[in-house]
Each structure stands twice: as structure tokens, then as C-alpha cells.
PDB file of C-alpha atoms in Angstrom:
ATOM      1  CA  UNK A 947      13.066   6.024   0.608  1.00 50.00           C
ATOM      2  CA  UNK A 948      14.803   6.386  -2.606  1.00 49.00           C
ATOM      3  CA  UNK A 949      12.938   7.085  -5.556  1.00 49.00           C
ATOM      4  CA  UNK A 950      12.744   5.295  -8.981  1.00 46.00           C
ATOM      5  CA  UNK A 951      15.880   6.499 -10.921  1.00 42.00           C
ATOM      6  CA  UNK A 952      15.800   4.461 -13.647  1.00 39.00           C
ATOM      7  CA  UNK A 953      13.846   6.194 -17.173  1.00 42.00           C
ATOM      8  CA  UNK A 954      10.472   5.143 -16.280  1.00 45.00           C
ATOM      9  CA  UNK A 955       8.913   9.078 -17.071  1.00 52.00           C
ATOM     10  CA  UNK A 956       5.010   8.340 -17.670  1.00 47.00           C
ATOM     11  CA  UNK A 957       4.799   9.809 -20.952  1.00 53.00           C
ATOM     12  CA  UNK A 958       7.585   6.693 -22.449  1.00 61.00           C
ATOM     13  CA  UNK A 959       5.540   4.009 -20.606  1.00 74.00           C
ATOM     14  CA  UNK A 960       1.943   2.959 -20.392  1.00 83.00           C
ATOM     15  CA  UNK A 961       0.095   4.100 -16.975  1.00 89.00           C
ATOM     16  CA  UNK A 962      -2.172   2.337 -14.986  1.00 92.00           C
ATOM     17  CA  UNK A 963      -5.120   3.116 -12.687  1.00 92.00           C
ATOM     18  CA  UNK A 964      -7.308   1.730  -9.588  1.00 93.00           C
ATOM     19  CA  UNK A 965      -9.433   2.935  -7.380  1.00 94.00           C
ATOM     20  CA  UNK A 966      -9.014   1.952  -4.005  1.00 95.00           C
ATOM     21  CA  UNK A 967     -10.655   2.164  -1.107  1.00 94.00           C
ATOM     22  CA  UNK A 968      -9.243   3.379   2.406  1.00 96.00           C
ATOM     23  CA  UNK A 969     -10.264   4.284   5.585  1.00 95.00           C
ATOM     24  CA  UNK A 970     -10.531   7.932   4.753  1.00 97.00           C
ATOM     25  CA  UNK A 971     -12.125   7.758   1.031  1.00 95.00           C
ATOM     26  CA  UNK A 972     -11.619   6.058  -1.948  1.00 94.00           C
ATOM     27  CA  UNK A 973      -8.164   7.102  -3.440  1.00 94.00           C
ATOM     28  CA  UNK A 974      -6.878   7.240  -7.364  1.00 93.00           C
ATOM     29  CA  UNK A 975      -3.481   5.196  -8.505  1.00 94.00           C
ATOM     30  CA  UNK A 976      -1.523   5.324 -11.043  1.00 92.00           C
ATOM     31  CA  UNK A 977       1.571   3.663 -11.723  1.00 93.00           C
ATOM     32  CA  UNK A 978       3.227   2.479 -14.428  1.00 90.00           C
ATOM     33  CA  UNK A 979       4.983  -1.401 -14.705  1.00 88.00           C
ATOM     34  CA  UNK A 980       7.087  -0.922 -12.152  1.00 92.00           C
ATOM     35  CA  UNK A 981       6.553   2.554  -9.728  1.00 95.00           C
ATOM     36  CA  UNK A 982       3.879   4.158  -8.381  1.00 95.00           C
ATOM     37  CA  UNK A 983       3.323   7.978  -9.875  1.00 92.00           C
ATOM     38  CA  UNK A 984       0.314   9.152  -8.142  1.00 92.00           C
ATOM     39  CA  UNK A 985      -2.050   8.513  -4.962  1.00 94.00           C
ATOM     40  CA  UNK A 986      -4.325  11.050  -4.507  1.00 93.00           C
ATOM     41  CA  UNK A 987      -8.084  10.780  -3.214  1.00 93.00           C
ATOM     42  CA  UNK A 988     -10.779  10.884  -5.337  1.00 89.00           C
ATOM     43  CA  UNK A 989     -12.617  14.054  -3.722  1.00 86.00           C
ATOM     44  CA  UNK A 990      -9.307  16.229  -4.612  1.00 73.00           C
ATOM     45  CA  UNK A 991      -8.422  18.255  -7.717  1.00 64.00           C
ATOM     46  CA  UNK A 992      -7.587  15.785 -10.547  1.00 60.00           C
ATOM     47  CA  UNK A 993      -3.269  14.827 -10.483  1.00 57.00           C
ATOM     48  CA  UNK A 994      -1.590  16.310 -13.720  1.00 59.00           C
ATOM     49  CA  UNK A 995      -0.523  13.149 -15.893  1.00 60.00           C
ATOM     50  CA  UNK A 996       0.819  13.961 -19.257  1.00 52.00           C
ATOM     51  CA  UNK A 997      -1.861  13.590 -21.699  1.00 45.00           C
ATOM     52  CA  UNK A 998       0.091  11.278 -24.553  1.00 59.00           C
ATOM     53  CA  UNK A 999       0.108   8.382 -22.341  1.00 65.00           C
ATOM     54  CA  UNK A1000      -2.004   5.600 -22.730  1.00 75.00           C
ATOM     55  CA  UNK A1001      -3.802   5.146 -19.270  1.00 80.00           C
ATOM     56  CA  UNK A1002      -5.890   1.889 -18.615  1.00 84.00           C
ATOM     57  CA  UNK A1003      -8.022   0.881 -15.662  1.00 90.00           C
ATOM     58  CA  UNK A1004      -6.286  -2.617 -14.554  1.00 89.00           C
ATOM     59  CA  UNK A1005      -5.597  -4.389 -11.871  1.00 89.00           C
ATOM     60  CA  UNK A1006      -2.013  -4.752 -11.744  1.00 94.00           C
ATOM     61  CA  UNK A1007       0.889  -6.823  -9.237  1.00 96.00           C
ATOM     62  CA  UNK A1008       1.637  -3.154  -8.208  1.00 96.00           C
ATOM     63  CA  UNK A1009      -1.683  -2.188  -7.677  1.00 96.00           C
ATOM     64  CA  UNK A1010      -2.474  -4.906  -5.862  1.00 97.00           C
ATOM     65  CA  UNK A1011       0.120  -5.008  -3.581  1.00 97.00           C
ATOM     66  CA  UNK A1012      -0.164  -1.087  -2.893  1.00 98.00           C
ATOM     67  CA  UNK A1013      -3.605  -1.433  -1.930  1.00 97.00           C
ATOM     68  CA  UNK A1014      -2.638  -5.337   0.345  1.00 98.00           C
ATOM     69  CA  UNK A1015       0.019  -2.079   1.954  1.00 98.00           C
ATOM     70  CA  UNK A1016      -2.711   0.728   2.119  1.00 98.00           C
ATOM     71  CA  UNK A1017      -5.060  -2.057   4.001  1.00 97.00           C
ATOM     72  CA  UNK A1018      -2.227  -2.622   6.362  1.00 97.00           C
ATOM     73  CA  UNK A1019      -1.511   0.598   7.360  1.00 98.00           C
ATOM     74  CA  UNK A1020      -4.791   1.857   7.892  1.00 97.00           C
ATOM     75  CA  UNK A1021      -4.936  -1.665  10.250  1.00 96.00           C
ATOM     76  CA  UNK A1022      -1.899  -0.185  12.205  1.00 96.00           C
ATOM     77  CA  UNK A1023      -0.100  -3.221  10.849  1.00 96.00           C
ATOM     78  CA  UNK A1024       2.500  -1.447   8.436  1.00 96.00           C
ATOM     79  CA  UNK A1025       4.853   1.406   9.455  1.00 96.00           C
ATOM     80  CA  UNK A1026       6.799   1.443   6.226  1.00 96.00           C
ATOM     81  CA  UNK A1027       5.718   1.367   2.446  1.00 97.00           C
ATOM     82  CA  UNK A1028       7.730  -0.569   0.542  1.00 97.00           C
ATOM     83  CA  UNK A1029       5.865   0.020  -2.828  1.00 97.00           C
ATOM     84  CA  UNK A1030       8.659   1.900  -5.638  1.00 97.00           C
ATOM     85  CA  UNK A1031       7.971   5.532  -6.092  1.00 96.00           C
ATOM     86  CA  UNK A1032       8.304   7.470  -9.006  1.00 93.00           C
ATOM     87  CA  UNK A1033       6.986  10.470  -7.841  1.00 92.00           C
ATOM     88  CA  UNK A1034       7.130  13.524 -10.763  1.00 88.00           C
ATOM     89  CA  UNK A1035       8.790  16.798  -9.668  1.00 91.00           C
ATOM     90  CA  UNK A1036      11.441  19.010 -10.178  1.00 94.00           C
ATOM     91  CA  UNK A1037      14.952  18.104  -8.725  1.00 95.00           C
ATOM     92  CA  UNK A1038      13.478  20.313  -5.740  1.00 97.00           C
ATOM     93  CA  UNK A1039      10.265  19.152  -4.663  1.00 97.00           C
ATOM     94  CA  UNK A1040      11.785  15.498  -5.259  1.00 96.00           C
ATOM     95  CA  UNK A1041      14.464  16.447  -2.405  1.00 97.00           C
ATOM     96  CA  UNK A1042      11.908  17.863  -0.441  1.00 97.00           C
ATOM     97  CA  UNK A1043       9.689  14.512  -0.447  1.00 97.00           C
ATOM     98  CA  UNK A1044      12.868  12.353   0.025  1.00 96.00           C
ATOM     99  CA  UNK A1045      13.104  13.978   3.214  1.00 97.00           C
ATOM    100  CA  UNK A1046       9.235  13.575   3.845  1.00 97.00           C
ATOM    101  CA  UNK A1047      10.255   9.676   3.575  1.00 96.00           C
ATOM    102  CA  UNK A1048      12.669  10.530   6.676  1.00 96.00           C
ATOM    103  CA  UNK A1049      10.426  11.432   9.246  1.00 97.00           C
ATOM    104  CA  UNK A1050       9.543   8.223  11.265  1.00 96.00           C
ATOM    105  CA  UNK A1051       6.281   6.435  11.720  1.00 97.00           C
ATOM    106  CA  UNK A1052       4.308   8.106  14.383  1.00 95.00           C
ATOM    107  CA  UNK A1053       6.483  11.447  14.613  1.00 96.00           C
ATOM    108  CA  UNK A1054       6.048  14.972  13.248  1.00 96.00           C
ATOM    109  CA  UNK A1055       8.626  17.524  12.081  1.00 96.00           C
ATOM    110  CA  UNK A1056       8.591  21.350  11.094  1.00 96.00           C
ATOM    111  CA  UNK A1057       8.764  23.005   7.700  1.00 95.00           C
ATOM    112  CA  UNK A1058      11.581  24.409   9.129  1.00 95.00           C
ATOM    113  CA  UNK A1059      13.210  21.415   9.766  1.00 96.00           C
ATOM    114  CA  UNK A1060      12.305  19.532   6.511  1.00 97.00           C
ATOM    115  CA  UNK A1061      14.144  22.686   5.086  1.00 96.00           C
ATOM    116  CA  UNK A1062      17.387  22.311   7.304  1.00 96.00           C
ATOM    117  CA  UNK A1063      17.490  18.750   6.630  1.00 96.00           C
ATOM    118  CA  UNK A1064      17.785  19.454   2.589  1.00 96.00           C
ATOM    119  CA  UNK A1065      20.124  21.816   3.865  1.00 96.00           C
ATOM    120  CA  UNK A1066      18.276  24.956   3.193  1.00 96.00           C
ATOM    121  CA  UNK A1067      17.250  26.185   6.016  1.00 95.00           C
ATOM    122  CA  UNK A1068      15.754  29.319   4.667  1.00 95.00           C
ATOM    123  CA  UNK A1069      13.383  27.496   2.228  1.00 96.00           C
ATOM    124  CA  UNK A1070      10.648  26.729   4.704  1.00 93.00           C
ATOM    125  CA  UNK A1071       8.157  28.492   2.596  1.00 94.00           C
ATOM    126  CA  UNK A1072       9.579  26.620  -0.758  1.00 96.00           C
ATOM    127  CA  UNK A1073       9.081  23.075   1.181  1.00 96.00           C
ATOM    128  CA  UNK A1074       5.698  23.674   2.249  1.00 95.00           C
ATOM    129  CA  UNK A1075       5.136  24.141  -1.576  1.00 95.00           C
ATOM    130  CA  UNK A1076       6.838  21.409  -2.592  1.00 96.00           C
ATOM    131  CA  UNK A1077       4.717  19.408  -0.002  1.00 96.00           C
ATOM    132  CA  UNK A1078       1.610  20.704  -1.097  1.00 94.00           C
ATOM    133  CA  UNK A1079       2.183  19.460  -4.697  1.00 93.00           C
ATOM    134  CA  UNK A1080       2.918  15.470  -3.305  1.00 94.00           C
ATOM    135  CA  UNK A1081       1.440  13.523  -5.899  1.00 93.00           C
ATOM    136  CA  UNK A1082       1.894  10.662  -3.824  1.00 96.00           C
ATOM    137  CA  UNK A1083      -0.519  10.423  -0.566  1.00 96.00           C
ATOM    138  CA  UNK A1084       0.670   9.251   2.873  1.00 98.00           C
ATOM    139  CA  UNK A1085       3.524   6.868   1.569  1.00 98.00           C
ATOM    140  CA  UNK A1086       5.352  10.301   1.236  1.00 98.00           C
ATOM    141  CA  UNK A1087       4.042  11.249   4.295  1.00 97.00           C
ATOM    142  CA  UNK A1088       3.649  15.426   4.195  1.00 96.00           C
ATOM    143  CA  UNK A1089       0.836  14.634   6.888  1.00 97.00           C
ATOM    144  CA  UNK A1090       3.638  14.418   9.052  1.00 98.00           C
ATOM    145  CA  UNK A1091       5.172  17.971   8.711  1.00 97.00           C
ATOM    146  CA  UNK A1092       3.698  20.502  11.001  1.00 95.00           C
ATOM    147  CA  UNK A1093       3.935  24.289  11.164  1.00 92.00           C
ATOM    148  CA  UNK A1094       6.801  25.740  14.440  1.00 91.00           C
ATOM    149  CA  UNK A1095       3.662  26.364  16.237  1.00 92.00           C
ATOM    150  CA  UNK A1096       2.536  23.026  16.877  1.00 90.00           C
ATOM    151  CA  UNK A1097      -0.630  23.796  14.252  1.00 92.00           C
ATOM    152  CA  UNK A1098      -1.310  21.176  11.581  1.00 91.00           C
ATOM    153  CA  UNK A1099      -0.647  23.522   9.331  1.00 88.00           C
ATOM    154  CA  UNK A1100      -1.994  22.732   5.203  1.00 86.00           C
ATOM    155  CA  UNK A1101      -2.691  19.683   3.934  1.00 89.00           C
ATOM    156  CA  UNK A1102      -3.710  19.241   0.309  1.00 88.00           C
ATOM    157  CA  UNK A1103      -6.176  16.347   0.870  1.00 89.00           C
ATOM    158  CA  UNK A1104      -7.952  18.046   3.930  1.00 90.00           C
ATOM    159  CA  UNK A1105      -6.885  19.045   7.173  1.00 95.00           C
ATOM    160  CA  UNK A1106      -9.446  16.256   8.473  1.00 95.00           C
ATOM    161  CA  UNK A1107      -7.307  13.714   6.860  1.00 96.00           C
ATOM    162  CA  UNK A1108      -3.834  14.861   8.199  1.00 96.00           C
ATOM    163  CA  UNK A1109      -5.181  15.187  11.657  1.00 97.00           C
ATOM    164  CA  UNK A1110      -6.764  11.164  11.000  1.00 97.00           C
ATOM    165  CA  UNK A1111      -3.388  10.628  10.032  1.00 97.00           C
ATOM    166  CA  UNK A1112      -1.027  11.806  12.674  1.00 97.00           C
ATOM    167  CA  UNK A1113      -3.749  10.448  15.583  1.00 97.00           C
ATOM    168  CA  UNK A1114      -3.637   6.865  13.352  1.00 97.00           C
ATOM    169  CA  UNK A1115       0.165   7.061  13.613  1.00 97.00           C
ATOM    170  CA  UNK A1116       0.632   8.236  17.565  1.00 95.00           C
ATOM    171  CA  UNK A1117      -2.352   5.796  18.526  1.00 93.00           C
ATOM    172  CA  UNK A1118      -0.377   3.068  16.793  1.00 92.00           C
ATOM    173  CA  UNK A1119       3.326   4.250  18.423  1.00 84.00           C
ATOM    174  CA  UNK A1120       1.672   4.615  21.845  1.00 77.00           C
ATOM    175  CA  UNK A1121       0.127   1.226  21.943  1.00 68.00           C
ATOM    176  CA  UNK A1122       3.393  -0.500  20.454  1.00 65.00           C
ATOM    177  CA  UNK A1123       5.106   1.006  22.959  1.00 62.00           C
ATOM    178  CA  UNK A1124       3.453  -0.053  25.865  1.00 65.00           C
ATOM    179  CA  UNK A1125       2.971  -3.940  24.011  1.00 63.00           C
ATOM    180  CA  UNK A1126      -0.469  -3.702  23.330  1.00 63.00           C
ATOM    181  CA  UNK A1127      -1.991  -4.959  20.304  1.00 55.00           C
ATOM    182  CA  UNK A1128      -4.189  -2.264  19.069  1.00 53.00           C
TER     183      UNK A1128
END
């Protein structure tokens, strides 16, 4: 999923914010006119935004149609997020996530393969950091990155949550495959 490339940096535009509600807690957006810069539940440690921009509590087009997505995924109705990201990170982390946006609906990966697909293979460590600092919840999925092991490995908004997540995802895959409706 490419990311916004266009100058859209949160401290030259006004920001946004909504709470929304979700199947696993009520989560925190923000977003400027036209990309979404953070989603983040509301039980984790506050998201760094700059503190020169103007941030109001609207209801937005954006907004609304990121939590109309949100309501469809948790409803096993929506596979891929079509929402614009602007997610803030350095030129590595950003890589990182692009390849989060990679791994398919319903299927995990390895650190260590995250880090061979950026093509640095050795970096396993540096992508689990880069994952851990996300600032945008389950549209970059990092819920679907797993240690070699097979363990869940972290997950900055709860272990719970990323195991809710991947059973969501495989329950979903599973029934789609056989034809089922949920």
C-alpha cells in the first residue's frame, strides 16, 4: 500500500481526531484532510503528534469512512483498507511498514522475513522496532508478523489483541475458503 507522498507533514496542516469504537476497544484517529496519521487504541501510551498543530475533534469524510472500513473488517467483510496513509517515520520504519502492507489477509510472516523482503536480511531486530513504533493500527498490519518460532511475538497494543487479530483473519480465510458466509 503506498503511502501519502505528497507534503501533507502534520505540523503544515490542521489534524483531526475521532474516537471510534471497535471490536477490541475504542481506538484514537487522527488524520489530516486527506491521510490518516495515527490509529492507536485508547488504553495505549498517547501517539507523538507535533505539538504546533492545531488538532480538532470532528467528524470528517475520512473519518467517517475509516471507521464505515474498521466496521467492515471487524464484520469479516473487508480484507483490504483502502483509507490513504500518511504514516510518520523515518525512511526506515516507513519501508518496514510498506512491507507490513504486503503480507496478505489472513497470513503471517517472520521478522526475518519482513527484513529479507526490504532486503536486509540481517535487520530482524531493527524491523521488530520499526513495527513496534506503527502509529497506524491493523491497516498496517504488524499483528501479522510473528517471531521464527511460531510465537506471537510483541505487539504494542497487547498481545490479546494480535492474537484477536490473526484468529479474526484465519477464521475469516478458512470460512471463505470453504464458501461459507461467516
Amino acid at each position: 500500500m503506498p503511502f501519502a507522498t505528497i507534503d501533507l507533514h502534520p505540523t503544515h496542516s490542521p489534524l483531526t481526531a475521532s474516537w471510534l469504537e471497535t471490536q477490541l476497544g475504542t481506538m484514537l484517529a487522527v488524520a489530516n484532510a486527506t491521510a490518516l496519521c495515527h490509529l492507536v487504541f485508547a488504553d495505549e501510551q498517547p501517539c507523538t503528534i507535533p505539538t504546533q498543530n492545531k488538532i480538532s475533534f470532528e467528524v470528517t469524510p475520512l473519518l467517517i469512512s475509516l471507521q464505515q472500513e474498521l466496521t467492515a473488517y471487524f464484520a469479516g467483510q473487508l480484507k483490504t483498507f483502502t483509507i490513504p496513509l500518511l504514516p510518520l517515520g523515518t525512511p526506515f520504519q516507513k519501508q518496514a511498514w510498506d512491507a507490513l502492507c504486503q503480507v496478505p489477509y489472513g497470513e503471517t510472516h517472520s521478522y526475518a522475513e519482513q527484513a529479507r523482503t526490504i532486503g536486509r536480511p540481517t535487520a530482524y531486530r531493527a524491523v521488530a522496532n520499526a513495527n513496534g513504533a506503527n502509529p497506524i493500527a491493523i491497516i498496517i498490519p504488524c499483528h501479522r508478523i510473528i517471531a521464527s518460532n511460531g510465537h506471537l511475538g510483541g505487539y504494542s497494543s497487547g498481545i490479546h489483541r494480535k492474537q484477536w487479530l490473526l484468529q479474526h483473519e484465519a477464521h475469516v480465510t478458512h470460512h471463505a475458503a470453504k464458501g461459507n458466509p461467516q
